[in-house]
């Protein structure tokens, strides 16, 4: 949510620290700040509130409390935006009375209604518009803006109905089957029987806690209104919100559970604000007539008491925070602290629904005190080294397979679990035509063999890859999740021509695997191997159960993958444009190191050279050494033209000659 | 004609997993694992995420047709599984694949990996959590690296933290060659994982007495570690099987 720095400042009589300091304070003691934006002479802090604090911090007041606690700053009880409002209601009684009935006190925990007559609907004052617009809310009219303001100020969603469009009294009840409602934004909603509504004698006026209906909408001609400040059961709001497919700022707050105690404060704030901004423009039109608050609150919440010792808090944090400091921190967070024997008795403010156990209190103390003040310590654990467990063994076998295969020239790929066809289907797949879980790895490996074969540099170069991963099948009515292992080799050429060769390579690798894993017997080939040709390439692959493999391995040497760990290098991006391949062959004197030649080529060819030159031929003839390199040219921006490659090759030839070498 | 000897390469995620697990194993943590298809109990309920609670929205979940199971959203699901079958004190490290039902882009994938550790013993405190995080980072990234904790929330821990690591790319200065460091965007710190003290409700769910036992857990996104290490800009490249990337590393 976006928080206005100016709005937060309205909670303090002294000037706040700089925006940057406030931001850092929040980051290190409370919440993540995802960004700060400057707008209309204000700074907007985008603060990420997680579900544990959505009860009390999806509003400026909550953040103001945090800032006060973090910086130990005295804070006003309410924002200076409100003007004090202590009107004697009896002097100006409304003509109409209001009655409220709650049919289900579990789903609606509190409902405060108030009849207000003779208001003036109009534009909001500039300061209010600015407050709302700065945090990304559109100004509608003074009445609606005031309800929104109160929600973003103290977190309580508010609603206003046009009283002249309400027939009879307010009832909070479950919808009757077949009832319908058109929302304020014109959406027709069919109401099911488990949806809680605010209704009058004529039917539903609003979906409770989620969205108002258009029947009693406040408009330019509205004179009399009914204000609502209510509290609804979080789970029911969440379910209804899902059922009707509407999420609003109100529903988001209710589903995170608000304290019903806040509803009353919110009604007072809204009244004070309206009295300030919705009065008739001149005396001849009379004054606003305020009705009493009609407060239906069947089971008033009582304050939560937590008793905790200072040592229990410190035992969680691993540091000694002095008692006075703990008390000060908690009091800054509006927790009332008193001593009871050797314990602290904490009276938790209503709005802090999240504070229930000693661990919660330790977190409050720790974060405000500062996690940076906690020292780093190690623990002397007395672990009895038991026998190796199955999972640890599986991990070791997997790494051994990796070690063996990488030594054999295989590279490891990780595939997707999602496929087009399979046995286990995802109920809510992403829209990518892959709603199933894979039943094997080899289908994908075959594709990747073909894919990577397109990029080899030489026609005779093989592609060798492997993957170890879970596959998912149905076993009767059950799910069968197993780990599979696949490795495959592919080369260009027909099966007739090179099929045997590819097969032999694969079998040789399999034999090395069996040997290195010290298996008693090597599974026979024909049950496992797939060999075929596709287009212009032939491949062979074996997919087998990793789980079975683990059970038949013997005492193999410990895997060590350190030798294959790459340094933290910046990898070179793969270009999406086609490459051009050229060869260069040259004679150099026998003493010249091919590395030196490669270096000269790299330097001359420049940025379009996509990878290091590959030396593919060396021979010595009459005291001269012949070297042949294959070069790959590729651009990140476009398809390279032959001419461009030619130009580089010509330049290269010149440089080679100048160096005293000879182009063959 | 020289027979071009093509070297094989480990996938970058395996490389990172190996390094992290090696470091943990040196600290006496043992590798544990669990299924990728989980039940609601181990993925949510046992981890103090009740049904119909907004905390479930923190992780968009893939459900299965015709089964009550789901694709696990976090390796933390293994915490409860392991504690059900093993008595404390215990120290485990859990590498594994997880899933989230969210739109994919350069930084988000429907499948990804995590590595997390769990330590349960007597008298474990936030100070110990800090000690182990620091030790691990020093093993992985060198002596100069250290970490810091920021408040955060994960339902299965309390208190909960985000872990930042001192940026090794700019040596915590925020600047590389006079420009904002690309790794930490100039802040000098890199967001790297989540952590916390095991929530008493999690211990209770596996019949351990929180008055006796306490513990910590912390974990990282494996892809994030690999992307940081190799400057890979798009997480989707991890799973496209393109050797032009893998064989560079």
CSV table of N, CA, C and O in Angstrom, one decimal, chain A residues 27-30 52 235 238-239 255-256 315-318 359-360 363 371 374-375 377 379 381 383 389 394-395 406 410-412 414-417 425 427-428 448 452 455 461 470 472 477 481 561-562 566-569 571-572 574 616-617, chain B residues 1-2 6 8-9 11 14-15 18 21 30 33-34 36-37 52 54 57 61 63 65 67 86 89 91 101 109 111 121 125-128 130-132 148 150-151 153 158-161 229-230 233 237 239-241 243-244 246-249:
chain,number,residue,atom,x,y,z
A,27,UNK,N,12.2,-0.2,7.2
A,27,UNK,CA,12.8,-1.4,6.6
A,27,UNK,C,13.5,-2.2,7.7
A,27,UNK,O,13.3,-3.4,7.7
A,28,UNK,N,14.3,-1.6,8.6
A,28,UNK,CA,15.0,-2.4,9.6
A,28,UNK,C,14.3,-2.8,10.8
A,28,UNK,O,14.7,-3.6,11.6
A,29,UNK,N,13.1,-2.1,11.0
A,29,UNK,CA,12.4,-2.4,12.3
A,29,UNK,C,10.9,-2.9,12.1
A,29,UNK,O,10.3,-3.2,13.0
A,30,UNK,N,10.5,-2.8,10.8
A,30,UNK,CA,9.1,-3.2,10.6
A,30,UNK,C,8.8,-3.9,9.3
A,30,UNK,O,8.6,-5.1,9.3
A,52,UNK,N,0.4,-11.0,8.6
A,52,UNK,CA,0.5,-10.9,10.1
A,52,UNK,C,0.1,-9.5,10.6
A,52,UNK,O,-0.2,-9.4,11.7
A,235,UNK,N,-13.1,-15.2,7.5
A,235,UNK,CA,-13.2,-16.3,6.6
A,235,UNK,C,-14.4,-16.2,5.6
A,235,UNK,O,-14.3,-16.5,4.5
A,238,UNK,N,-13.7,-13.7,3.0
A,238,UNK,CA,-12.7,-14.3,2.0
A,238,UNK,C,-13.4,-15.2,1.0
A,238,UNK,O,-13.2,-15.2,-0.2
A,239,UNK,N,-14.3,-16.1,1.6
A,239,UNK,CA,-15.0,-17.0,0.7
A,239,UNK,C,-16.0,-16.3,-0.2
A,239,UNK,O,-16.0,-16.6,-1.4
A,255,UNK,N,-10.9,-9.5,5.4
A,255,UNK,CA,-10.5,-10.9,5.4
A,255,UNK,C,-9.2,-11.2,6.2
A,255,UNK,O,-8.9,-12.3,6.6
A,256,UNK,N,-8.5,-10.1,6.5
A,256,UNK,CA,-7.3,-10.2,7.4
A,256,UNK,C,-7.7,-10.1,8.8
A,256,UNK,O,-6.8,-10.0,9.7
A,315,UNK,N,15.4,-15.2,26.2
A,315,UNK,CA,15.8,-16.5,25.9
A,315,UNK,C,15.5,-16.8,24.4
A,315,UNK,O,16.1,-17.7,23.8
A,316,UNK,N,14.5,-16.1,23.8
A,316,UNK,CA,14.2,-16.3,22.4
A,316,UNK,C,15.2,-15.5,21.6
A,316,UNK,O,15.7,-16.0,20.6
A,317,UNK,N,15.5,-14.3,22.0
A,317,UNK,CA,16.4,-13.5,21.2
A,317,UNK,C,17.8,-13.8,21.3
A,317,UNK,O,18.6,-13.6,20.4
A,318,UNK,N,18.2,-14.4,22.5
A,318,UNK,CA,19.6,-14.7,22.7
A,318,UNK,C,20.5,-13.5,23.0
A,318,UNK,O,21.6,-13.4,22.6
A,359,UNK,N,6.3,-15.6,21.8
A,359,UNK,CA,7.2,-15.4,20.6
A,359,UNK,C,6.8,-14.1,19.9
A,359,UNK,O,7.7,-13.5,19.3
A,360,UNK,N,5.5,-13.8,19.9
A,360,UNK,CA,5.1,-12.5,19.2
A,360,UNK,C,5.7,-11.3,19.9
A,360,UNK,O,6.1,-10.4,19.3
A,363,UNK,N,9.3,-10.9,19.2
A,363,UNK,CA,9.6,-10.3,17.9
A,363,UNK,C,9.4,-8.8,18.0
A,363,UNK,O,10.2,-8.0,17.4
A,371,UNK,N,17.7,-5.9,15.3
A,371,UNK,CA,18.3,-7.2,15.2
A,371,UNK,C,19.8,-7.1,15.0
A,371,UNK,O,20.5,-8.1,15.3
A,374,UNK,N,21.9,-8.0,18.1
A,374,UNK,CA,22.0,-9.4,18.5
A,374,UNK,C,23.3,-10.0,18.0
A,374,UNK,O,23.5,-10.0,16.8
A,375,UNK,N,24.1,-10.6,18.9
A,375,UNK,CA,25.4,-11.1,18.4
A,375,UNK,C,25.2,-12.5,17.7
A,375,UNK,O,24.1,-13.1,17.9
A,377,UNK,N,26.1,-16.3,17.4
A,377,UNK,CA,26.6,-17.3,18.2
A,377,UNK,C,26.5,-18.7,17.6
A,377,UNK,O,25.6,-18.9,16.7
A,379,UNK,N,26.1,-23.0,18.2
A,379,UNK,CA,25.5,-23.9,19.2
A,379,UNK,C,26.3,-25.1,19.3
A,379,UNK,O,26.8,-25.7,18.3
A,381,UNK,N,25.9,-28.5,19.5
A,381,UNK,CA,24.8,-29.5,19.5
A,381,UNK,C,25.5,-30.9,19.7
A,381,UNK,O,26.6,-31.1,19.2
A,383,UNK,N,24.9,-34.1,18.5
A,383,UNK,CA,24.1,-34.9,17.6
A,383,UNK,C,24.8,-36.3,17.6
A,383,UNK,O,26.0,-36.4,17.4
A,389,UNK,N,20.7,-41.9,6.5
A,389,UNK,CA,19.3,-42.1,6.1
A,389,UNK,C,19.1,-42.2,4.6
A,389,UNK,O,20.0,-41.8,3.8
A,394,UNK,N,20.4,-41.1,-1.2
A,394,UNK,CA,19.9,-40.8,-2.6
A,394,UNK,C,20.6,-39.6,-3.1
A,394,UNK,O,21.0,-39.5,-4.3
A,395,UNK,N,20.8,-38.6,-2.2
A,395,UNK,CA,21.5,-37.4,-2.6
A,395,UNK,C,23.0,-37.7,-3.1
A,395,UNK,O,23.5,-37.2,-4.1
A,406,UNK,N,29.4,-36.4,-16.1
A,406,UNK,CA,30.1,-35.2,-16.6
A,406,UNK,C,31.5,-35.6,-17.0
A,406,UNK,O,32.0,-35.1,-18.0
A,410,UNK,N,29.1,-35.7,-20.6
A,410,UNK,CA,27.6,-35.4,-20.6
A,410,UNK,C,27.4,-34.1,-19.8
A,410,UNK,O,28.0,-33.8,-18.8
A,411,UNK,N,26.4,-33.3,-20.3
A,411,UNK,CA,26.0,-32.1,-19.6
A,411,UNK,C,24.6,-32.3,-19.0
A,411,UNK,O,23.8,-33.0,-19.5
A,412,UNK,N,24.4,-31.7,-17.9
A,412,UNK,CA,23.2,-31.9,-17.1
A,412,UNK,C,22.1,-30.8,-17.5
A,412,UNK,O,22.4,-29.6,-17.6
A,414,UNK,N,17.9,-29.5,-16.8
A,414,UNK,CA,16.8,-29.6,-15.8
A,414,UNK,C,15.5,-29.3,-16.7
A,414,UNK,O,15.4,-28.3,-17.3
A,415,UNK,N,14.6,-30.3,-16.7
A,415,UNK,CA,13.4,-30.1,-17.5
A,415,UNK,C,12.2,-29.6,-16.6
A,415,UNK,O,12.3,-29.4,-15.4
A,416,UNK,N,11.1,-29.3,-17.3
A,416,UNK,CA,9.9,-28.8,-16.7
A,416,UNK,C,9.1,-30.0,-16.2
A,416,UNK,O,9.0,-31.1,-16.9
A,417,UNK,N,8.4,-29.9,-15.1
A,417,UNK,CA,7.5,-30.9,-14.6
A,417,UNK,C,6.2,-30.9,-15.4
A,417,UNK,O,5.5,-31.9,-15.4
A,425,UNK,N,-3.4,-34.6,-13.6
A,425,UNK,CA,-3.7,-33.3,-14.3
A,425,UNK,C,-3.8,-32.2,-13.2
A,425,UNK,O,-4.2,-32.4,-12.1
A,427,UNK,N,-5.3,-29.0,-11.6
A,427,UNK,CA,-6.7,-28.4,-11.6
A,427,UNK,C,-6.7,-27.0,-12.1
A,427,UNK,O,-7.6,-26.5,-12.7
A,428,UNK,N,-5.6,-26.2,-11.8
A,428,UNK,CA,-5.5,-24.8,-12.1
A,428,UNK,C,-4.2,-24.5,-12.9
A,428,UNK,O,-3.4,-23.8,-12.4
A,448,UNK,N,15.5,-32.2,-26.6
A,448,UNK,CA,16.6,-31.3,-26.3
A,448,UNK,C,17.9,-31.8,-27.0
A,448,UNK,O,18.8,-31.1,-27.3
A,452,UNK,N,19.8,-29.2,-29.3
A,452,UNK,CA,21.2,-28.8,-29.1
A,452,UNK,C,22.1,-29.3,-30.3
A,452,UNK,O,23.2,-28.7,-30.5
A,455,UNK,N,23.1,-26.7,-32.7
A,455,UNK,CA,24.1,-25.7,-32.4
A,455,UNK,C,25.5,-26.2,-32.3
A,455,UNK,O,26.4,-25.5,-31.9
A,461,UNK,N,30.2,-33.8,-34.3
A,461,UNK,CA,30.2,-33.5,-32.8
A,461,UNK,C,28.9,-34.1,-32.2
A,461,UNK,O,27.8,-33.8,-32.7
A,470,UNK,N,11.9,-35.9,-10.8
A,470,UNK,CA,10.7,-36.7,-10.4
A,470,UNK,C,9.7,-36.8,-11.7
A,470,UNK,O,9.6,-35.9,-12.5
A,472,UNK,N,5.6,-38.5,-12.6
A,472,UNK,CA,4.3,-38.7,-11.8
A,472,UNK,C,3.3,-39.6,-12.6
A,472,UNK,O,3.0,-39.2,-13.8
A,477,UNK,N,-5.9,-45.9,-8.0
A,477,UNK,CA,-6.5,-44.6,-7.6
A,477,UNK,C,-5.4,-43.7,-6.9
A,477,UNK,O,-5.8,-42.6,-6.4
A,481,UNK,N,4.7,-41.0,-7.3
A,481,UNK,CA,5.8,-40.1,-7.6
A,481,UNK,C,7.1,-40.8,-7.5
A,481,UNK,O,7.4,-41.4,-6.4
A,561,UNK,N,32.1,-33.1,-6.6
A,561,UNK,CA,31.7,-32.3,-7.7
A,561,UNK,C,32.5,-31.0,-7.8
A,561,UNK,O,32.4,-30.2,-8.7
A,562,UNK,N,33.4,-30.8,-6.8
A,562,UNK,CA,34.2,-29.5,-6.7
A,562,UNK,C,34.9,-29.2,-8.1
A,562,UNK,O,34.9,-28.1,-8.5
A,566,UNK,N,31.9,-24.1,-11.5
A,566,UNK,CA,32.5,-23.0,-12.3
A,566,UNK,C,32.7,-21.8,-11.4
A,566,UNK,O,31.9,-21.5,-10.4
A,567,UNK,N,33.7,-21.0,-11.7
A,567,UNK,CA,33.9,-19.7,-10.9
A,567,UNK,C,32.7,-18.8,-11.2
A,567,UNK,O,32.0,-18.9,-12.2
A,568,UNK,N,32.5,-17.8,-10.3
A,568,UNK,CA,31.4,-16.8,-10.6
A,568,UNK,C,31.7,-15.9,-11.8
A,568,UNK,O,32.0,-14.8,-11.6
A,569,UNK,N,31.6,-16.5,-13.0
A,569,UNK,CA,31.9,-15.7,-14.2
A,569,UNK,C,30.6,-15.2,-14.7
A,569,UNK,O,29.5,-15.8,-14.5
A,571,UNK,N,28.2,-15.1,-17.5
A,571,UNK,CA,28.1,-15.9,-18.7
A,571,UNK,C,27.7,-15.0,-19.9
A,571,UNK,O,27.2,-13.9,-19.8
A,572,UNK,N,28.0,-15.5,-21.1
A,572,UNK,CA,27.8,-14.8,-22.3
A,572,UNK,C,26.4,-15.1,-22.8
A,572,UNK,O,26.1,-16.3,-23.1
A,574,UNK,N,23.1,-15.8,-25.0
A,574,UNK,CA,22.9,-16.5,-26.2
A,574,UNK,C,22.1,-15.6,-27.2
A,574,UNK,O,21.1,-15.1,-26.8
A,616,UNK,N,40.7,-27.1,-34.6
A,616,UNK,CA,40.2,-28.4,-34.9
A,616,UNK,C,41.2,-29.2,-35.8
A,616,UNK,O,40.9,-30.4,-36.1
A,617,UNK,N,42.3,-28.6,-36.1
A,617,UNK,CA,43.3,-29.4,-36.9
A,617,UNK,C,44.7,-28.8,-36.7
A,617,UNK,O,44.9,-27.6,-36.7
B,1,UNK,N,42.6,-34.3,-38.3
B,1,UNK,CA,41.4,-33.8,-37.6
B,1,UNK,C,41.5,-34.2,-36.1
B,1,UNK,O,41.7,-35.4,-35.8
B,2,UNK,N,41.5,-33.2,-35.3
B,2,UNK,CA,41.5,-33.4,-33.8
B,2,UNK,C,40.1,-33.9,-33.4
B,2,UNK,O,39.1,-33.3,-33.8
B,6,UNK,N,34.6,-32.6,-26.0
B,6,UNK,CA,33.7,-31.7,-25.4
B,6,UNK,C,33.6,-32.1,-23.9
B,6,UNK,O,33.3,-33.2,-23.6
B,8,UNK,N,31.8,-32.2,-20.3
B,8,UNK,CA,30.5,-32.2,-19.7
B,8,UNK,C,30.4,-31.1,-18.7
B,8,UNK,O,31.4,-30.7,-18.1
B,9,UNK,N,29.2,-30.6,-18.4
B,9,UNK,CA,29.0,-29.6,-17.4
B,9,UNK,C,27.8,-29.9,-16.5
B,9,UNK,O,26.8,-30.4,-17.0
B,11,UNK,N,24.6,-28.7,-14.3
B,11,UNK,CA,23.7,-27.6,-14.4
B,11,UNK,C,24.0,-26.6,-13.3
B,11,UNK,O,24.4,-27.0,-12.2
B,14,UNK,N,22.6,-27.4,-9.9
B,14,UNK,CA,23.3,-28.5,-9.2
B,14,UNK,C,24.6,-27.9,-8.6
B,14,UNK,O,24.9,-28.3,-7.4
B,15,UNK,N,25.2,-27.1,-9.3
B,15,UNK,CA,26.5,-26.5,-8.8
B,15,UNK,C,26.2,-25.7,-7.5
B,15,UNK,O,26.9,-25.9,-6.5
B,18,UNK,N,25.1,-28.1,-4.7
B,18,UNK,CA,26.3,-28.8,-4.1
B,18,UNK,C,27.1,-27.9,-3.2
B,18,UNK,O,27.4,-28.4,-2.1
B,21,UNK,N,25.0,-27.4,0.1
B,21,UNK,CA,24.8,-28.6,0.9
B,21,UNK,C,26.2,-29.0,1.4
B,21,UNK,O,26.3,-29.5,2.6
B,30,UNK,N,22.4,-33.0,7.9
B,30,UNK,CA,22.2,-34.1,6.9
B,30,UNK,C,21.2,-33.7,5.9
B,30,UNK,O,20.2,-33.0,6.2
B,33,UNK,N,14.8,-35.0,2.2
B,33,UNK,CA,14.0,-34.7,1.1
B,33,UNK,C,12.6,-35.1,1.3
B,33,UNK,O,12.3,-35.8,2.3
B,34,UNK,N,11.7,-34.7,0.4
B,34,UNK,CA,10.3,-35.0,0.5
B,34,UNK,C,9.7,-35.0,-0.8
B,34,UNK,O,10.3,-34.7,-1.8
B,36,UNK,N,7.4,-34.1,-4.1
B,36,UNK,CA,7.0,-32.8,-4.8
B,36,UNK,C,5.5,-32.6,-4.8
B,36,UNK,O,5.0,-31.5,-4.8
B,37,UNK,N,4.8,-33.8,-4.8
B,37,UNK,CA,3.3,-33.7,-4.6
B,37,UNK,C,3.1,-33.9,-3.1
B,37,UNK,O,3.4,-34.9,-2.6
B,52,UNK,N,-8.3,-21.2,4.7
B,52,UNK,CA,-9.0,-20.0,4.6
B,52,UNK,C,-8.3,-18.8,5.3
B,52,UNK,O,-8.9,-17.8,5.6
B,54,UNK,N,-5.6,-15.8,4.9
B,54,UNK,CA,-4.9,-15.0,3.8
B,54,UNK,C,-3.4,-15.4,3.6
B,54,UNK,O,-2.9,-15.2,2.6
B,57,UNK,N,-2.6,-17.1,0.6
B,57,UNK,CA,-2.4,-16.4,-0.6
B,57,UNK,C,-1.0,-16.0,-0.9
B,57,UNK,O,-0.6,-15.5,-2.0
B,61,UNK,N,-1.0,-21.7,-5.2
B,61,UNK,CA,-0.8,-23.1,-5.2
B,61,UNK,C,-1.4,-23.8,-6.4
B,61,UNK,O,-2.5,-23.5,-6.8
B,63,UNK,N,-3.2,-27.1,-7.6
B,63,UNK,CA,-3.9,-28.2,-7.1
B,63,UNK,C,-4.1,-29.3,-8.2
B,63,UNK,O,-3.9,-29.0,-9.4
B,65,UNK,N,-6.2,-32.3,-10.2
B,65,UNK,CA,-7.6,-32.8,-10.5
B,65,UNK,C,-7.9,-34.1,-9.9
B,65,UNK,O,-7.1,-35.1,-10.1
B,67,UNK,N,-7.6,-35.2,-6.9
B,67,UNK,CA,-6.9,-35.6,-5.7
B,67,UNK,C,-6.9,-34.4,-4.8
B,67,UNK,O,-7.1,-33.2,-5.2
B,86,UNK,N,11.7,-38.3,13.2
B,86,UNK,CA,13.0,-38.2,13.8
B,86,UNK,C,13.0,-37.4,15.1
B,86,UNK,O,12.4,-36.3,15.1
B,89,UNK,N,17.8,-33.8,19.2
B,89,UNK,CA,18.2,-32.6,18.4
B,89,UNK,C,18.4,-33.1,16.9
B,89,UNK,O,18.8,-34.2,16.6
B,91,UNK,N,19.4,-31.6,12.7
B,91,UNK,CA,20.0,-30.6,11.8
B,91,UNK,C,19.8,-31.1,10.4
B,91,UNK,O,20.5,-32.1,10.1
B,101,UNK,N,1.7,-21.2,-8.6
B,101,UNK,CA,0.9,-20.9,-9.7
B,101,UNK,C,0.9,-19.4,-9.9
B,101,UNK,O,0.0,-18.7,-9.5
B,109,UNK,N,9.1,-18.2,-12.1
B,109,UNK,CA,8.8,-19.4,-12.8
B,109,UNK,C,7.8,-20.2,-12.0
B,109,UNK,O,7.8,-20.1,-10.8
B,111,UNK,N,7.9,-23.3,-11.7
B,111,UNK,CA,8.7,-24.3,-10.9
B,111,UNK,C,10.1,-23.6,-10.6
B,111,UNK,O,10.6,-22.9,-11.4
B,121,UNK,N,16.8,-28.0,18.7
B,121,UNK,CA,17.6,-28.4,19.9
B,121,UNK,C,17.1,-27.7,21.1
B,121,UNK,O,16.0,-27.0,21.0
B,125,UNK,N,18.4,-19.8,19.9
B,125,UNK,CA,18.0,-18.4,19.9
B,125,UNK,C,18.2,-17.8,18.6
B,125,UNK,O,18.9,-18.3,17.7
B,126,UNK,N,17.8,-16.5,18.5
B,126,UNK,CA,18.0,-15.7,17.3
B,126,UNK,C,19.5,-15.6,17.1
B,126,UNK,O,20.0,-15.5,16.0
B,127,UNK,N,20.3,-15.5,18.2
B,127,UNK,CA,21.7,-15.3,18.1
B,127,UNK,C,22.3,-16.5,17.4
B,127,UNK,O,23.3,-16.4,16.6
B,128,UNK,N,21.8,-17.7,17.6
B,128,UNK,CA,22.3,-18.9,16.9
B,128,UNK,C,22.0,-18.9,15.5
B,128,UNK,O,22.8,-19.2,14.6
B,130,UNK,N,21.7,-16.3,13.6
B,130,UNK,CA,22.6,-15.3,13.0
B,130,UNK,C,24.0,-16.0,12.8
B,130,UNK,O,24.6,-15.8,11.8
B,131,UNK,N,24.4,-16.7,13.9
B,131,UNK,CA,25.7,-17.4,13.8
B,131,UNK,C,25.8,-18.4,12.6
B,131,UNK,O,26.8,-18.3,11.9
B,132,UNK,N,24.8,-19.2,12.4
B,132,UNK,CA,24.8,-20.1,11.4
B,132,UNK,C,24.7,-19.5,10.0
B,132,UNK,O,25.4,-19.9,9.0
B,148,UNK,N,22.7,-9.6,7.3
B,148,UNK,CA,21.9,-8.8,8.3
B,148,UNK,C,20.4,-9.3,8.2
B,148,UNK,O,20.0,-9.9,7.2
B,150,UNK,N,16.3,-8.5,8.6
B,150,UNK,CA,15.2,-7.5,8.6
B,150,UNK,C,13.9,-8.3,9.0
B,150,UNK,O,13.7,-9.4,8.7
B,151,UNK,N,13.0,-7.6,9.7
B,151,UNK,CA,11.8,-8.2,10.1
B,151,UNK,C,10.9,-8.6,8.9
B,151,UNK,O,10.9,-7.9,7.9
B,153,UNK,N,7.7,-11.9,7.7
B,153,UNK,CA,6.7,-12.8,8.2
B,153,UNK,C,6.6,-14.1,7.3
B,153,UNK,O,6.4,-14.0,6.1
B,158,UNK,N,8.5,-17.6,14.0
B,158,UNK,CA,8.2,-16.4,14.8
B,158,UNK,C,9.4,-16.2,15.8
B,158,UNK,O,9.6,-17.1,16.6
B,159,UNK,N,10.1,-15.1,15.8
B,159,UNK,CA,10.1,-14.1,14.8
B,159,UNK,C,10.5,-14.6,13.5
B,159,UNK,O,11.2,-15.6,13.3
B,160,UNK,N,10.2,-13.8,12.4
B,160,UNK,CA,10.5,-14.1,11.1
B,160,UNK,C,11.4,-13.0,10.5
B,160,UNK,O,11.3,-11.9,10.8
B,161,UNK,N,12.3,-13.4,9.5
B,161,UNK,CA,13.2,-12.4,9.0
B,161,UNK,C,13.4,-12.6,7.5
B,161,UNK,O,13.2,-13.7,6.9
B,229,UNK,N,25.3,-15.6,-9.0
B,229,UNK,CA,26.6,-16.1,-9.2
B,229,UNK,C,27.1,-15.9,-10.7
B,229,UNK,O,28.2,-15.6,-10.9
B,230,UNK,N,26.2,-16.2,-11.6
B,230,UNK,CA,26.6,-16.2,-13.0
B,230,UNK,C,26.0,-15.1,-13.8
B,230,UNK,O,26.1,-15.1,-15.0
B,233,UNK,N,20.2,-13.6,-16.4
B,233,UNK,CA,19.2,-12.5,-16.2
B,233,UNK,C,17.7,-13.0,-16.3
B,233,UNK,O,16.8,-12.3,-15.9
B,237,UNK,N,15.7,-19.5,-18.4
B,237,UNK,CA,16.8,-20.1,-19.1
B,237,UNK,C,17.3,-21.3,-18.3
B,237,UNK,O,18.1,-22.1,-18.8
B,239,UNK,N,15.6,-23.8,-17.4
B,239,UNK,CA,14.9,-25.0,-17.7
B,239,UNK,C,14.6,-25.2,-19.2
B,239,UNK,O,13.8,-25.9,-19.6
B,240,UNK,N,15.4,-24.5,-20.0
B,240,UNK,CA,15.2,-24.7,-21.5
B,240,UNK,C,16.2,-25.7,-22.1
B,240,UNK,O,16.2,-25.9,-23.3
B,241,UNK,N,17.0,-26.3,-21.3
B,241,UNK,CA,17.9,-27.3,-21.8
B,241,UNK,C,18.9,-26.9,-22.8
B,241,UNK,O,19.3,-27.7,-23.7
B,243,UNK,N,22.3,-26.0,-24.1
B,243,UNK,CA,23.7,-26.2,-23.7
B,243,UNK,C,24.6,-25.0,-24.0
B,243,UNK,O,25.7,-24.9,-23.4
B,244,UNK,N,24.1,-24.1,-24.8
B,244,UNK,CA,24.9,-22.9,-25.1
B,244,UNK,C,25.1,-22.1,-23.8
B,244,UNK,O,26.0,-21.3,-23.6
B,246,UNK,N,24.5,-23.8,-20.4
B,246,UNK,CA,25.0,-24.7,-19.4
B,246,UNK,C,26.5,-25.0,-19.7
B,246,UNK,O,27.3,-25.0,-18.7
B,247,UNK,N,26.9,-25.1,-20.9
B,247,UNK,CA,28.3,-25.5,-21.2
B,247,UNK,C,29.3,-24.3,-21.0
B,247,UNK,O,30.5,-24.5,-21.2
B,248,UNK,N,28.7,-23.1,-20.7
B,248,UNK,CA,29.6,-22.0,-20.4
B,248,UNK,C,30.0,-22.1,-18.9
B,248,UNK,O,31.0,-21.4,-18.5
B,249,UNK,N,29.3,-22.8,-18.1
B,249,UNK,CA,29.4,-22.8,-16.7
B,249,UNK,C,30.1,-24.0,-16.1
B,249,UNK,O,30.0,-25.1,-16.6
